[in-house]
PDB file of C-alpha atoms in Angstrom:
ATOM      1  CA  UNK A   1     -10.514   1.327 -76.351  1.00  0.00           C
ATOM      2  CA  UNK A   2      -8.740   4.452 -74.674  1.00  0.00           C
ATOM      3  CA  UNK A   3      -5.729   4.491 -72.838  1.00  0.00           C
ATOM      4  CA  UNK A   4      -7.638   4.703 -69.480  1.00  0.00           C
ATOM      5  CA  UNK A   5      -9.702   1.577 -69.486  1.00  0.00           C
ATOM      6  CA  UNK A   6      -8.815  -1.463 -68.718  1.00  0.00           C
ATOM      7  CA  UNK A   7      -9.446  -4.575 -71.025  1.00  0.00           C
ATOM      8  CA  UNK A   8     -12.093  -7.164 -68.909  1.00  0.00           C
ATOM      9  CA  UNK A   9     -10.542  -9.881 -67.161  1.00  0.00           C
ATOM     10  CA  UNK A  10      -7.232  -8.362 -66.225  1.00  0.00           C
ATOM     11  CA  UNK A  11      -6.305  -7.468 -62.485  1.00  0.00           C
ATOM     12  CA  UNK A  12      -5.813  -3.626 -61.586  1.00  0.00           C
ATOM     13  CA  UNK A  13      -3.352  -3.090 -59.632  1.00  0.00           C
ATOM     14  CA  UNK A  14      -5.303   0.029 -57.492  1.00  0.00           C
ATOM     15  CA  UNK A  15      -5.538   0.120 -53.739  1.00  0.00           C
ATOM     16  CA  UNK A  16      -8.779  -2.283 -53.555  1.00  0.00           C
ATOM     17  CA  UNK A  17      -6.900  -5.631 -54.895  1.00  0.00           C
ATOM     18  CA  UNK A  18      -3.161  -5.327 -53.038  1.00  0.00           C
ATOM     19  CA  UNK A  19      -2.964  -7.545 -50.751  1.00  0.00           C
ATOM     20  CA  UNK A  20      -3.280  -7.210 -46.470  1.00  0.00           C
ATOM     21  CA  UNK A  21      -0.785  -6.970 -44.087  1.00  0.00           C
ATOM     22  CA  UNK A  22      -2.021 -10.328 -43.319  1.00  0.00           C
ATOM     23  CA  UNK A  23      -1.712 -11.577 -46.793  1.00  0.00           C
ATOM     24  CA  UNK A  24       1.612  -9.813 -47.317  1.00  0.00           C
ATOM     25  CA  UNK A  25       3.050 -11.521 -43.978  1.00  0.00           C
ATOM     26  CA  UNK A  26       2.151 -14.831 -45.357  1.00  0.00           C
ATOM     27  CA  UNK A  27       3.598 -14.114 -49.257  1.00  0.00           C
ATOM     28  CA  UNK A  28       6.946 -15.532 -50.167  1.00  0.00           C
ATOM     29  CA  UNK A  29       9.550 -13.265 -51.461  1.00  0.00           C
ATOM     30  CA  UNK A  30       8.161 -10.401 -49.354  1.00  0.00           C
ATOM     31  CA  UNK A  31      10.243  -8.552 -47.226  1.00  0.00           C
ATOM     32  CA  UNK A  32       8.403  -6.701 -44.166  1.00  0.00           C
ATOM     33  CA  UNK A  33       9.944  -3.674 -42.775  1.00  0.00           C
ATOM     34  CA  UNK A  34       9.897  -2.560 -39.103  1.00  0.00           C
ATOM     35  CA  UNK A  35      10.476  -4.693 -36.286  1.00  0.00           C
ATOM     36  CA  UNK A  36      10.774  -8.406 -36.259  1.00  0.00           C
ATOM     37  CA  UNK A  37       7.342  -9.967 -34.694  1.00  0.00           C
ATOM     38  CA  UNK A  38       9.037 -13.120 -32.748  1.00  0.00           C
ATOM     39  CA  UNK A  39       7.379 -15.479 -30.465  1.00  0.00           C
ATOM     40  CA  UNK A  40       8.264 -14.498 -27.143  1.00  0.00           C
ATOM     41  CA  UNK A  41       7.113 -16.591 -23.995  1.00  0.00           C
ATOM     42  CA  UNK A  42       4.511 -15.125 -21.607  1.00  0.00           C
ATOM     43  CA  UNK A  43       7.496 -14.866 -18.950  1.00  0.00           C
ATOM     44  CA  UNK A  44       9.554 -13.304 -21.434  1.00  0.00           C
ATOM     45  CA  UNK A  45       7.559 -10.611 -22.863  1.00  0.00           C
ATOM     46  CA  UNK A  46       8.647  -7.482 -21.438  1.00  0.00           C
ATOM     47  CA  UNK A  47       4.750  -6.316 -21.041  1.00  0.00           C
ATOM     48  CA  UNK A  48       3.650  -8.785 -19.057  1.00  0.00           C
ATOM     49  CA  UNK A  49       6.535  -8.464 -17.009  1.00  0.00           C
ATOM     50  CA  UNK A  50       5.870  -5.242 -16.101  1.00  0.00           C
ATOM     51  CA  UNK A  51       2.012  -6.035 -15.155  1.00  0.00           C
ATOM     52  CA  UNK A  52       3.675  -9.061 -13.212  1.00  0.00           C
ATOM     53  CA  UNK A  53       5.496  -6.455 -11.100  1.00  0.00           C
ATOM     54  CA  UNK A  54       3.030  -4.007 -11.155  1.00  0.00           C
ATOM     55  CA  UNK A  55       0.298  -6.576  -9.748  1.00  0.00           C
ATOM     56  CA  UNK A  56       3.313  -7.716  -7.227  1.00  0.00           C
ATOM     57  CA  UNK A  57       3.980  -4.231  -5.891  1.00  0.00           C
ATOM     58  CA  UNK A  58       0.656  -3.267  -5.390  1.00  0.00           C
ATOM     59  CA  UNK A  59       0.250  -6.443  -3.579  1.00  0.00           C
ATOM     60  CA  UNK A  60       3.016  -5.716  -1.259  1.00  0.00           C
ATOM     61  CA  UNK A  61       1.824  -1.891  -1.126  1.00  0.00           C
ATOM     62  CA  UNK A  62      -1.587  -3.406   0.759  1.00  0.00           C
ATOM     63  CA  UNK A  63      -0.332  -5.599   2.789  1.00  0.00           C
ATOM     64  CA  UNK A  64       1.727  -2.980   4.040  1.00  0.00           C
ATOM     65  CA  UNK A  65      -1.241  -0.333   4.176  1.00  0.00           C
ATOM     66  CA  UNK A  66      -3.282  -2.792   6.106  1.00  0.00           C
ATOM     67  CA  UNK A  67      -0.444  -3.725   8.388  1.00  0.00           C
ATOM     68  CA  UNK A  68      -0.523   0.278   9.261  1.00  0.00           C
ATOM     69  CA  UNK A  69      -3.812  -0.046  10.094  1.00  0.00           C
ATOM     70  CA  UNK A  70      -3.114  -2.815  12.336  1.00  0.00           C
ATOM     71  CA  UNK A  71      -0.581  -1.586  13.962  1.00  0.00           C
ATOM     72  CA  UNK A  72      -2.853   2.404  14.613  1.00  0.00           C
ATOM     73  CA  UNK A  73      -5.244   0.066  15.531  1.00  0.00           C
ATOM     74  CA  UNK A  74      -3.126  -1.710  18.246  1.00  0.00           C
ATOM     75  CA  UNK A  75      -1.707   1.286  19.610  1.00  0.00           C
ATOM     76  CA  UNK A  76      -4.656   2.990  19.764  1.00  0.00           C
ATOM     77  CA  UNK A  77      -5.496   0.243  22.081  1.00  0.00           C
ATOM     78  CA  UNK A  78      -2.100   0.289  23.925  1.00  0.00           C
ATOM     79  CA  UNK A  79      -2.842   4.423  24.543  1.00  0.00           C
ATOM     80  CA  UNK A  80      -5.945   3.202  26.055  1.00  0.00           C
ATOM     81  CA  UNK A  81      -4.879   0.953  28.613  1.00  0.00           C
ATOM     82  CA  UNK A  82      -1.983   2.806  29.443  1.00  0.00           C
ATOM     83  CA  UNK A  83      -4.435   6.005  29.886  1.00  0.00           C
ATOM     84  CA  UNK A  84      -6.672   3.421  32.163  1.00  0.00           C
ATOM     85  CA  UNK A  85      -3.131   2.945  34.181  1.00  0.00           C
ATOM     86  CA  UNK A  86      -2.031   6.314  34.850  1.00  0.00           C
ATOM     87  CA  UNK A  87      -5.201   7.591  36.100  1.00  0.00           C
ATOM     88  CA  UNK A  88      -5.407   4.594  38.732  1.00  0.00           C
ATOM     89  CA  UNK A  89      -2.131   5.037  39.777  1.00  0.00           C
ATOM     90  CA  UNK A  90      -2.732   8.978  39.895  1.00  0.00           C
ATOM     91  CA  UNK A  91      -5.775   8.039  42.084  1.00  0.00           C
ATOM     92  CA  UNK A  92      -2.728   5.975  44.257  1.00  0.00           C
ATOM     93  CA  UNK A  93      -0.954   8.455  44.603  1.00  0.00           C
ATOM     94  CA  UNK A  94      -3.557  11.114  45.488  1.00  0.00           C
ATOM     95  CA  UNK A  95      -4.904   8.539  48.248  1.00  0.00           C
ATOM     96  CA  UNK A  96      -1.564   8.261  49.234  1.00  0.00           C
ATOM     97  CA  UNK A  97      -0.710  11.970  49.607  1.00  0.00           C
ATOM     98  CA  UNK A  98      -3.983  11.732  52.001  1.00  0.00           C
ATOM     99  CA  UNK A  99      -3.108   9.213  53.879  1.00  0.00           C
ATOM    100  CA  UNK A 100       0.734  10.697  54.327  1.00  0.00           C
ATOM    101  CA  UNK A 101      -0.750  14.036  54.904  1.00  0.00           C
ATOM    102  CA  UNK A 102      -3.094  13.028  57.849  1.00  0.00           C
ATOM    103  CA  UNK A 103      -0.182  10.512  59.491  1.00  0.00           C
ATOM    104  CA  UNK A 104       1.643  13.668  59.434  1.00  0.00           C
ATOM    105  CA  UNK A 105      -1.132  15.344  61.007  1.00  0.00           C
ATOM    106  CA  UNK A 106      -1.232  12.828  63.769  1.00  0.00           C
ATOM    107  CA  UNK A 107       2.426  12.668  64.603  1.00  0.00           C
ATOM    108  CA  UNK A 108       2.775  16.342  64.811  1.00  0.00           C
ATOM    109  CA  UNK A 109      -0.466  16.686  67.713  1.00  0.00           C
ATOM    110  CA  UNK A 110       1.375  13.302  69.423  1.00  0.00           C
ATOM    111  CA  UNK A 111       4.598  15.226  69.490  1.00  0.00           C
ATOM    112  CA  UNK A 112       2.655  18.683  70.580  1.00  0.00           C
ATOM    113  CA  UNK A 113       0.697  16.039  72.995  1.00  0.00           C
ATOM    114  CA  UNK A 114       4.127  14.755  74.825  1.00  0.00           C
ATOM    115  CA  UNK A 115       5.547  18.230  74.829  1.00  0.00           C
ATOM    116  CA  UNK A 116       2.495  19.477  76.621  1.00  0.00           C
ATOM    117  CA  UNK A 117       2.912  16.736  79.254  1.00  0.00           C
ATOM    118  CA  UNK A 118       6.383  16.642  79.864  1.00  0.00           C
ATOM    119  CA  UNK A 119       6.492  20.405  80.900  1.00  0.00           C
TER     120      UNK A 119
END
């Protein structure tokens, strides 16, 4: 036997027989590096936090949107009427202007009328 094979029935000690992470999580004695892996409650975990007020914000970012909408919607429908109002009380005002003019009209040939007669 050379130095480079192994006797059968002894365990090599190459990459395919270490242990997992898994496996190496679970082994006694081990000590993992990096960051602590605690259980953290649902309301707790930092993630799901964020998604939480992600979700919450874009909730409140529609419901503003669509009160926008609302409210262009409603005004649209104020500009409307108030359109319908001024152009009635423009046609007022026109008939008015008529009506003022031809009074007018009338008291100026009664005042030429009495003029006439009383010379």
């Amino acid at each position: 036997m050379t130095n480079f094979e192994e006797p059968v029935g002894t365990v090599s000690t190459t990459s395919s027989s270490r242990c997992s992470s898994a496996d190496s999580s679970t082994a006694p004695g081990k000590i993992r590096r990096g960051r602590p892996q605690q259980e953290i409650a649902d309301g707790q975990d930092a993630h799901s936090q964020k998604k939480r007020h992600r979700r919450l914000y874009a909730r409140q970012y529609r419901a503003q949107m669509r009160q926008k909408v609302e409210n262009v919607k409603s005004l649209h429908d104020e500009k409307e009427q108030l359109e319908t109002e001024v152009k009635m009380l423009r046609q007022t005002v026109f008939a008015l202007q008529q009506e003022l003019a031809q009074k007018d009209l009338f008291l100026s040939f009664m005042h030429l009328n009495s003029q006439l007669n009383h010379s």
